[in-house]
mmCIF file of C-alpha atoms in Angstrom:
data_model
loop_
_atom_site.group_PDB
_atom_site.id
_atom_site.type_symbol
_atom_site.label_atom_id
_atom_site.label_comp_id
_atom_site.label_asym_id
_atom_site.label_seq_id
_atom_site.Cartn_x
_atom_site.Cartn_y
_atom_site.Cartn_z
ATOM 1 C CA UNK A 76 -0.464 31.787 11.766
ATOM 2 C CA UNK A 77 1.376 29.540 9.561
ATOM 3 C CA UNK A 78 -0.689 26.459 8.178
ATOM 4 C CA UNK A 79 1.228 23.079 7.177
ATOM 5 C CA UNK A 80 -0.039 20.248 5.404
ATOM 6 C CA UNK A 81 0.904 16.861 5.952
ATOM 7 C CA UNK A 82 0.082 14.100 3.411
ATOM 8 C CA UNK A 83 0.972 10.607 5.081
ATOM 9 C CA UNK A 84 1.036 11.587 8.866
ATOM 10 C CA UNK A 85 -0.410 8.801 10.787
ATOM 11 C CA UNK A 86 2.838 7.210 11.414
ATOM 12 C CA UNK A 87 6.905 7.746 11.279
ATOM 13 C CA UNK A 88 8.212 10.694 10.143
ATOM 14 C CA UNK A 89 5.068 12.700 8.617
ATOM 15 C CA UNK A 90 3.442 12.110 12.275
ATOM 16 C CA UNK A 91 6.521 13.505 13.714
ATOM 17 C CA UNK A 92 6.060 16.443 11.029
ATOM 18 C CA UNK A 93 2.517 16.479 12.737
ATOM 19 C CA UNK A 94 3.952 16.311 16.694
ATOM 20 C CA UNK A 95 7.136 19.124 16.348
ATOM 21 C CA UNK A 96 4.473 21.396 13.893
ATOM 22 C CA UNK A 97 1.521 21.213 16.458
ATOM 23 C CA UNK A 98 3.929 22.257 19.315
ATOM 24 C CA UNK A 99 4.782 25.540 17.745
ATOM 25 C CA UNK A 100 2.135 27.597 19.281
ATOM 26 C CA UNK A 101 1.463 30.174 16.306
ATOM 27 C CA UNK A 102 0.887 26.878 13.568
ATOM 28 C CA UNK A 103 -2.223 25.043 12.667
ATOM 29 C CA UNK A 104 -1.273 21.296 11.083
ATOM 30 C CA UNK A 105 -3.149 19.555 8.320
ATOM 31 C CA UNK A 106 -2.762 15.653 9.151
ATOM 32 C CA UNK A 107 -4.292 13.836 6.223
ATOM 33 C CA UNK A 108 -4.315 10.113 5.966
ATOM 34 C CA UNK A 109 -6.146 7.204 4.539
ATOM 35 C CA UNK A 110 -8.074 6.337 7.741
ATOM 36 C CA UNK A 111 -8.243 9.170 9.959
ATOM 37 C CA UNK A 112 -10.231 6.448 12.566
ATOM 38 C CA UNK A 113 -7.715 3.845 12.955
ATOM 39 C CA UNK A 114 -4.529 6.081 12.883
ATOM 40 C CA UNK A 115 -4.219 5.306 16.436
ATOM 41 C CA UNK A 116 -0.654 7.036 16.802
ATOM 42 C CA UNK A 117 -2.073 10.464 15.315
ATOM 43 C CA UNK A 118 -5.254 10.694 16.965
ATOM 44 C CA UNK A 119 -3.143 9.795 20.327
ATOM 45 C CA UNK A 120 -0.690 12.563 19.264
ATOM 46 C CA UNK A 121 -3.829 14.975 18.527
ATOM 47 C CA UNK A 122 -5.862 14.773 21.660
ATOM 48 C CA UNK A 123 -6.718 17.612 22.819
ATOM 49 C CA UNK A 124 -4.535 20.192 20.254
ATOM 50 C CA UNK A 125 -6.954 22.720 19.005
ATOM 51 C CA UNK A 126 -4.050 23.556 16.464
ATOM 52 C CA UNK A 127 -4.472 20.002 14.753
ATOM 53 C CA UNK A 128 -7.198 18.878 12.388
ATOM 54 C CA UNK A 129 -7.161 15.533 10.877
ATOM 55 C CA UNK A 130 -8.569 14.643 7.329
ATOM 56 C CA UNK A 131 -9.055 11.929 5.180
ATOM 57 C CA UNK A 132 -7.598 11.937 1.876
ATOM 58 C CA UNK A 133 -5.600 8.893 0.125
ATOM 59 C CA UNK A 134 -2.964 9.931 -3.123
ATOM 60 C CA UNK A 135 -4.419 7.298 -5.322
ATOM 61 C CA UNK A 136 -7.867 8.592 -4.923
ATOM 62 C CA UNK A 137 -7.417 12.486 -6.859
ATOM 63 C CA UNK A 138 -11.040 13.195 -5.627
ATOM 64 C CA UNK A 139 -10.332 12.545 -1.778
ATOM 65 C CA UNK A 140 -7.147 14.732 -1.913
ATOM 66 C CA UNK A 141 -9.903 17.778 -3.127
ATOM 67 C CA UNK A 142 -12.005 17.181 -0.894
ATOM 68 C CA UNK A 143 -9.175 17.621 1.868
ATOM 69 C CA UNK A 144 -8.085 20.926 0.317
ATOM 70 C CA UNK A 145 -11.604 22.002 0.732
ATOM 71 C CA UNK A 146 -11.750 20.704 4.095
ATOM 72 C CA UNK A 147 -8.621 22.676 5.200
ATOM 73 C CA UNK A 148 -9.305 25.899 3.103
ATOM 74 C CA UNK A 149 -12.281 26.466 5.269
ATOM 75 C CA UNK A 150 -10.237 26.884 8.263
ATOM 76 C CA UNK A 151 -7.745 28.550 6.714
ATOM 77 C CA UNK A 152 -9.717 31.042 4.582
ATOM 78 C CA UNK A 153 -8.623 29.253 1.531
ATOM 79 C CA UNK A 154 -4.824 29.349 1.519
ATOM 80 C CA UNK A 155 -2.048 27.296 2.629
ATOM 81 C CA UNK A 156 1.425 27.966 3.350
ATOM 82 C CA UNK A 157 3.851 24.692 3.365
ATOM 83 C CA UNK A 158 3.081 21.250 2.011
ATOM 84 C CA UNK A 159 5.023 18.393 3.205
ATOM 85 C CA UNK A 160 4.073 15.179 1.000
ATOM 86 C CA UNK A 161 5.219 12.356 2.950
ATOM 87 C CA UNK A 162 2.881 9.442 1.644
ATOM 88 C CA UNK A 163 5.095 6.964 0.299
ATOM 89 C CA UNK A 164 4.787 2.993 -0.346
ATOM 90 C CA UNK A 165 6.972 1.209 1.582
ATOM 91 C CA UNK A 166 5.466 -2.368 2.018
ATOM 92 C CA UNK A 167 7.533 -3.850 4.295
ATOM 93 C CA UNK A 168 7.111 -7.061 2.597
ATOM 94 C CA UNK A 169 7.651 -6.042 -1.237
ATOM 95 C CA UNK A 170 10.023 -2.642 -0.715
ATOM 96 C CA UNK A 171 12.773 -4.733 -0.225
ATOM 97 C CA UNK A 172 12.820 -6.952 -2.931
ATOM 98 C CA UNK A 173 14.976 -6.917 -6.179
ATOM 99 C CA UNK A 174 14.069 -8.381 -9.769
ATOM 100 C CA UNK A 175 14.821 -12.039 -8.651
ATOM 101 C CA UNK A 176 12.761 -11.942 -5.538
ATOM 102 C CA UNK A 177 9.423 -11.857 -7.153
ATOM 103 C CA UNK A 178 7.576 -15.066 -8.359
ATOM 104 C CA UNK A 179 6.974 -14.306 -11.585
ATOM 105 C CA UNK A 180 6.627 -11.226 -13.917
ATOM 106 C CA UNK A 181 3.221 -10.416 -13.120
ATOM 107 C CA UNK A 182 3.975 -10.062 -9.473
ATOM 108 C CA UNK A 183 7.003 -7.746 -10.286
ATOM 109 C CA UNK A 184 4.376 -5.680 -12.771
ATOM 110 C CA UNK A 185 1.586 -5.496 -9.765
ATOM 111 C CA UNK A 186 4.229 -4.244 -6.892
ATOM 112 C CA UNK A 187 5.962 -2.144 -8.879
ATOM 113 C CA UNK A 188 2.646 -0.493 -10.461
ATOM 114 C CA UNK A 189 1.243 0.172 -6.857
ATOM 115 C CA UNK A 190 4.171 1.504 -5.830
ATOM 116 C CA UNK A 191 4.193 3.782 -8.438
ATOM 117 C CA UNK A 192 0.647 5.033 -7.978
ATOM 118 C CA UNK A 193 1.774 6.028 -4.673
ATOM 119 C CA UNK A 194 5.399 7.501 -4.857
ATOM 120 C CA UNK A 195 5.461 8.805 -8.487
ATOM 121 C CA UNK A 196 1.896 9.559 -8.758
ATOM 122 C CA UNK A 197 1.115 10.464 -5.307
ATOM 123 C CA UNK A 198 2.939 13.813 -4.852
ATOM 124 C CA UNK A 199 1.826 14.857 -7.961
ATOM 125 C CA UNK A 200 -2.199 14.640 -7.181
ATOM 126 C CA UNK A 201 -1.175 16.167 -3.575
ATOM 127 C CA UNK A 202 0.450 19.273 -5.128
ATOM 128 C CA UNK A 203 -2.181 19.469 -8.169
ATOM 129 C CA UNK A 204 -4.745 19.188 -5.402
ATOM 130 C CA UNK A 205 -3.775 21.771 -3.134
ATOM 131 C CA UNK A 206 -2.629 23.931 -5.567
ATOM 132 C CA UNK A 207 -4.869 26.611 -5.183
ATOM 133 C CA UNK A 208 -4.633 27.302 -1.704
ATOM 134 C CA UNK A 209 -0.510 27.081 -1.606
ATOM 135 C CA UNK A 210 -1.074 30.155 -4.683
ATOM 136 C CA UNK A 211 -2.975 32.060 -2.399
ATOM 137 C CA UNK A 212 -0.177 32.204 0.421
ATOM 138 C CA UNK A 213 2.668 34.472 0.272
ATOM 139 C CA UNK A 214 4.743 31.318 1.574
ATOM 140 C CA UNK A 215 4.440 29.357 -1.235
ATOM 141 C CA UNK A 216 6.658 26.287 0.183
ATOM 142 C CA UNK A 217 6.232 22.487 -1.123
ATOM 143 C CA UNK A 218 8.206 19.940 0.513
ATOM 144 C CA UNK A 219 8.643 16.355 -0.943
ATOM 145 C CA UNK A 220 10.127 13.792 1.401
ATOM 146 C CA UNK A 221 12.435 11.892 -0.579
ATOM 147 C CA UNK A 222 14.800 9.381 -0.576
ATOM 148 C CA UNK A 223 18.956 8.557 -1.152
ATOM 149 C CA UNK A 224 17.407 5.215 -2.354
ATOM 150 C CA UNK A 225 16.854 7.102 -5.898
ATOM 151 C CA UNK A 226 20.481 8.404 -5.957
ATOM 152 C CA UNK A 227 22.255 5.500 -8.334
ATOM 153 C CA UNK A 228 25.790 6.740 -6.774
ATOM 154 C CA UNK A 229 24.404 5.402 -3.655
ATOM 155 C CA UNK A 230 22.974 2.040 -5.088
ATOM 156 C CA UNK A 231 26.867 1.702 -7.108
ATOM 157 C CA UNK A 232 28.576 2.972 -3.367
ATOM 158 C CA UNK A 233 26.754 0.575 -1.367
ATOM 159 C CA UNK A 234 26.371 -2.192 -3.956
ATOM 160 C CA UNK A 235 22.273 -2.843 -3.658
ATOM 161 C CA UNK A 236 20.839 -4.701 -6.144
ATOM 162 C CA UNK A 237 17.518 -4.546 -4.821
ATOM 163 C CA UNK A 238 14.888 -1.971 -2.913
ATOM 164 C CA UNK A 239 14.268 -1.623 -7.098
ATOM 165 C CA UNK A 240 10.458 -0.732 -7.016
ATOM 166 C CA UNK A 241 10.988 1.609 -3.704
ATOM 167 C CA UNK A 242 14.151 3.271 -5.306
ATOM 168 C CA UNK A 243 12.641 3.491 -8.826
ATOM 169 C CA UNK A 244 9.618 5.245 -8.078
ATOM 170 C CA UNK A 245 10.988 7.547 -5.607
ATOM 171 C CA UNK A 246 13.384 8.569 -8.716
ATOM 172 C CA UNK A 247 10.148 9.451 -10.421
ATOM 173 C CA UNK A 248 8.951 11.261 -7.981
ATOM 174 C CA UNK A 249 12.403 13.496 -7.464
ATOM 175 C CA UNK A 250 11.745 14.742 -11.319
ATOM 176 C CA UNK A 251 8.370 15.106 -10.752
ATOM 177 C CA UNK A 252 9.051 17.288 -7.777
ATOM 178 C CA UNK A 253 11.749 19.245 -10.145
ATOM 179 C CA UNK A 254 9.487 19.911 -12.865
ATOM 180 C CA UNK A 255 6.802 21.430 -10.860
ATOM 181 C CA UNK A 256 9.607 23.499 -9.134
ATOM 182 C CA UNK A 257 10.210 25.045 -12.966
ATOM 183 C CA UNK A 258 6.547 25.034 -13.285
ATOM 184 C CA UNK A 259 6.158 27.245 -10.281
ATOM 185 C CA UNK A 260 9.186 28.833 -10.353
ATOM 186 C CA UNK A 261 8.006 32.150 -11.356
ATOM 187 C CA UNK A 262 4.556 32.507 -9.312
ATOM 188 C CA UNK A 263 7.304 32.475 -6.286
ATOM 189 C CA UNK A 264 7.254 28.931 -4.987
ATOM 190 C CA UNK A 265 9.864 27.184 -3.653
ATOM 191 C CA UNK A 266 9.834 23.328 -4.313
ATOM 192 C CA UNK A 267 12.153 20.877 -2.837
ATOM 193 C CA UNK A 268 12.556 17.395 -2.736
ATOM 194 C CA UNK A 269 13.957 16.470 1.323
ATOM 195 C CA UNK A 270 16.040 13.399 2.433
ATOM 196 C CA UNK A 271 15.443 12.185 5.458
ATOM 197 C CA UNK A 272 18.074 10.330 6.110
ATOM 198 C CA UNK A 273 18.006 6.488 7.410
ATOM 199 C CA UNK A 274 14.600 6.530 10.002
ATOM 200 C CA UNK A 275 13.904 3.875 12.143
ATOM 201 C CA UNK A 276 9.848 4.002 11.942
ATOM 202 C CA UNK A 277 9.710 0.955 13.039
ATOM 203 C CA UNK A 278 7.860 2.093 16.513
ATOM 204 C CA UNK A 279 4.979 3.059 15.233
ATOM 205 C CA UNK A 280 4.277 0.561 12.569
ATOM 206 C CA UNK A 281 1.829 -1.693 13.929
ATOM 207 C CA UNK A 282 1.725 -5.215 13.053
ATOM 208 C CA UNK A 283 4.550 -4.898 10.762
ATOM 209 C CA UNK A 284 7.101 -3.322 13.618
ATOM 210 C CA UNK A 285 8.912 -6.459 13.995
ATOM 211 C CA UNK A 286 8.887 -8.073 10.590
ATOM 212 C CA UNK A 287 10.241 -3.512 9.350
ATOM 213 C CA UNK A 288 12.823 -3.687 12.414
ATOM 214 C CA UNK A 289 14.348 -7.447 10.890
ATOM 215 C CA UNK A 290 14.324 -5.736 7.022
ATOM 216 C CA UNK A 291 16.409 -2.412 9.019
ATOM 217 C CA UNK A 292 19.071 -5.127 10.658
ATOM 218 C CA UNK A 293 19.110 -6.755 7.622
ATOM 219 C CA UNK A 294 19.720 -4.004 5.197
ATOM 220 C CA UNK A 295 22.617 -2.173 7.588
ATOM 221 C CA UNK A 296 24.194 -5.702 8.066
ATOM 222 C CA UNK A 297 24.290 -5.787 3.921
ATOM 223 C CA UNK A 298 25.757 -2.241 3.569
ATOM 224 C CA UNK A 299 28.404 -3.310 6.269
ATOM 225 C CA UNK A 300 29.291 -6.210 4.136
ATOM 226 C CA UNK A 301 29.783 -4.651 1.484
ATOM 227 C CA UNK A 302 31.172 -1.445 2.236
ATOM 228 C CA UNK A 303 32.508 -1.897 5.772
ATOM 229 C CA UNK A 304 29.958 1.439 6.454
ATOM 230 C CA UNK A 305 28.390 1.602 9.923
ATOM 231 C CA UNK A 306 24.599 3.059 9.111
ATOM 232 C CA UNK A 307 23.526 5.221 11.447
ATOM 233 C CA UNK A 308 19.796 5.099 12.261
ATOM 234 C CA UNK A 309 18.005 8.146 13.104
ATOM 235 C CA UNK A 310 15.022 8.170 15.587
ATOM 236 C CA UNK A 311 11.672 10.198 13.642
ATOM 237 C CA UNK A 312 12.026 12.806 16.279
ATOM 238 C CA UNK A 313 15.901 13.085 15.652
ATOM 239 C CA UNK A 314 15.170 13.337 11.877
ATOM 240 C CA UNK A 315 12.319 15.648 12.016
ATOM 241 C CA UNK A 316 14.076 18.071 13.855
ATOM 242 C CA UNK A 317 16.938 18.337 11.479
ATOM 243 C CA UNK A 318 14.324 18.838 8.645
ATOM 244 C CA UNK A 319 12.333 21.503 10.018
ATOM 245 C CA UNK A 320 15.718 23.478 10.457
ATOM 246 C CA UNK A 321 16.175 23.033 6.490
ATOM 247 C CA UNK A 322 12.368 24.074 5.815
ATOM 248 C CA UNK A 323 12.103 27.144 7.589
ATOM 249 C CA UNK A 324 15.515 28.500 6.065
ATOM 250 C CA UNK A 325 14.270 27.876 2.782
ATOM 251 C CA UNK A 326 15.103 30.368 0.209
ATOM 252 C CA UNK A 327 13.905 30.973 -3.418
ATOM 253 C CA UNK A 328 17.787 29.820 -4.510
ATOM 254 C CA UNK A 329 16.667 26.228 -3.408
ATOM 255 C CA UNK A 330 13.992 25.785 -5.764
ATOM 256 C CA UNK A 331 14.318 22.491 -7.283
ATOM 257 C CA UNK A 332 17.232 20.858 -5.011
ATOM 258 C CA UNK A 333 17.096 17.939 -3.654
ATOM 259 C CA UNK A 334 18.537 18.427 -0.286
ATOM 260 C CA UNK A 335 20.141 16.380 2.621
ATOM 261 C CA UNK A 336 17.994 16.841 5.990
ATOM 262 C CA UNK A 337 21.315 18.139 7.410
ATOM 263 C CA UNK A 338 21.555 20.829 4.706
ATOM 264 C CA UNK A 339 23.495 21.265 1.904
ATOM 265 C CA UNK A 340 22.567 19.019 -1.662
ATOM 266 C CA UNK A 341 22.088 15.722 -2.162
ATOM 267 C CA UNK A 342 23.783 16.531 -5.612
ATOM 268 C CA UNK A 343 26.445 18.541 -5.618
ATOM 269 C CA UNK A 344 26.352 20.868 -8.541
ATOM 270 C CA UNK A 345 29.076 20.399 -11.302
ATOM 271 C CA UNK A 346 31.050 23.507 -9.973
ATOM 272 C CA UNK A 347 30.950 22.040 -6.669
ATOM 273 C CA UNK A 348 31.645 18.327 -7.355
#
């Protein structure tokens, strides 16, 4: 029975991740979030699956990611097959924002240091922390959700001066995920770094649903003056289901790509450019 993790699953795409996983019969899915009691969209999503087991564990806390590897190797028999590390800091009101927008240097340093604790740290305690139980599977399959916001062709194509915390640490995070691909490379793992594509999340993100839906309109209206590019929105569902078909073809010749959720790399390799 294949066993998934999913770090950042009570809304968007890693609860999708939690909703397409937990409908394949033969899987049992790892949901762990901050606040397993007020992720009202999972434990909706969850009643009543057997196959589904929700824990609490948060990527700036090391200790409470640990504890959820502990809590999951005990139903597994201490192993784990695929880890998807969606957790990601996307404040609707800061992840937009370029170098001008904040009030002063000190706000800048505070956004951009919480978003870093999050998307550069984050999937590094997640992997450290479950670890063990991914080097007990014969799967061996890690899975960072990343994001074309850390491409700079992208930020020069669509001329964005801003998203610059978001985009920066999510940049970090796309070596980090590279190194440990090296790092693992030999044990058999393969380690990837995923892009989604553009996601509406915007239905299941609570209070901030409108205010996330305006920053969406806003940001597609900007590329379209710009560029004269259309962006196409994907639903979670829509994008979900293109990224599974990438993860379960995963070969040991993907190690440490960053790849499109449609297939194929984000960067093309010099032979192929």
């Amino acid at each position: 029975m294949p066993s998934y993790a999913v770090i950042g699953a009570s809304r968007g795409i890693g609860l999708e991740y939690v909703r397409q996983l937990a409908s394949r019969s033969d899987t049992v899915v790892f949901a762990v979030v901050r606040n397993p009691a007020g992720s009202t969209h999972l434990n909706a999503a969850a009643t009543g699956l057997k196959n589904v087991h929700i824990f609490p564990g948060d990527v700036v806390d090391y200790d409470s990611l640990e504890r959820a590897a502990k809590q999951v190797s005990e139903v597994t028999g201490g192993k784990l097959d695929y880890l998807i590390h969606n957790a990601a800091n996307v404040d609707v009101n800061t992840a937009y924002k370029g170098f001008d927008d904040y009030a002063n240097m000190e706000e800048l340093d505070t956004a951009f240091i919480s978003a870093y604790k999050v998307n550069s740290l984050g999937p590094i305690h997640a992997i450290t922390a479950f670890l063990p139980l991914l080097r007990a599977s014969d799967t061996k399959k890690i899975v960072v959700i990343g994001s074309g916001a850390c491409d700079p062709s992208s930020s020069r194509a669509l001329r964005l001066p801003n998203i610059v915390a978001y985009a920066m640490t999510k940049a970090a995070a796309l070596l980090a995920t590279t190194k440990f691909a090296f790092k693992l490379q030999d044990e058999g793992f393969v380690v990837i770094t995923l892009c989604p594509g553009m996601v509406d999340c915007s239905a299941t993100a609570g209070a901030d649903s409108a205010a996330l839906a305006d920053k969406l309109n806003e940001f597609s209206a900007t590329v379209k003056k710009n560029t004269g590019l259309e962006v196409t929105r994907q639903t979670p569902e829509e994008s979900v289901t293109a990224q599974l078909k990438v993860i379960d073809g995963l070969q040991a010749s993907h190690n440490g790509l960053f790849l499109k959720h449609t297939g194929g790399e984000y960067f093309p390799r010099r032979s192929e450019a």
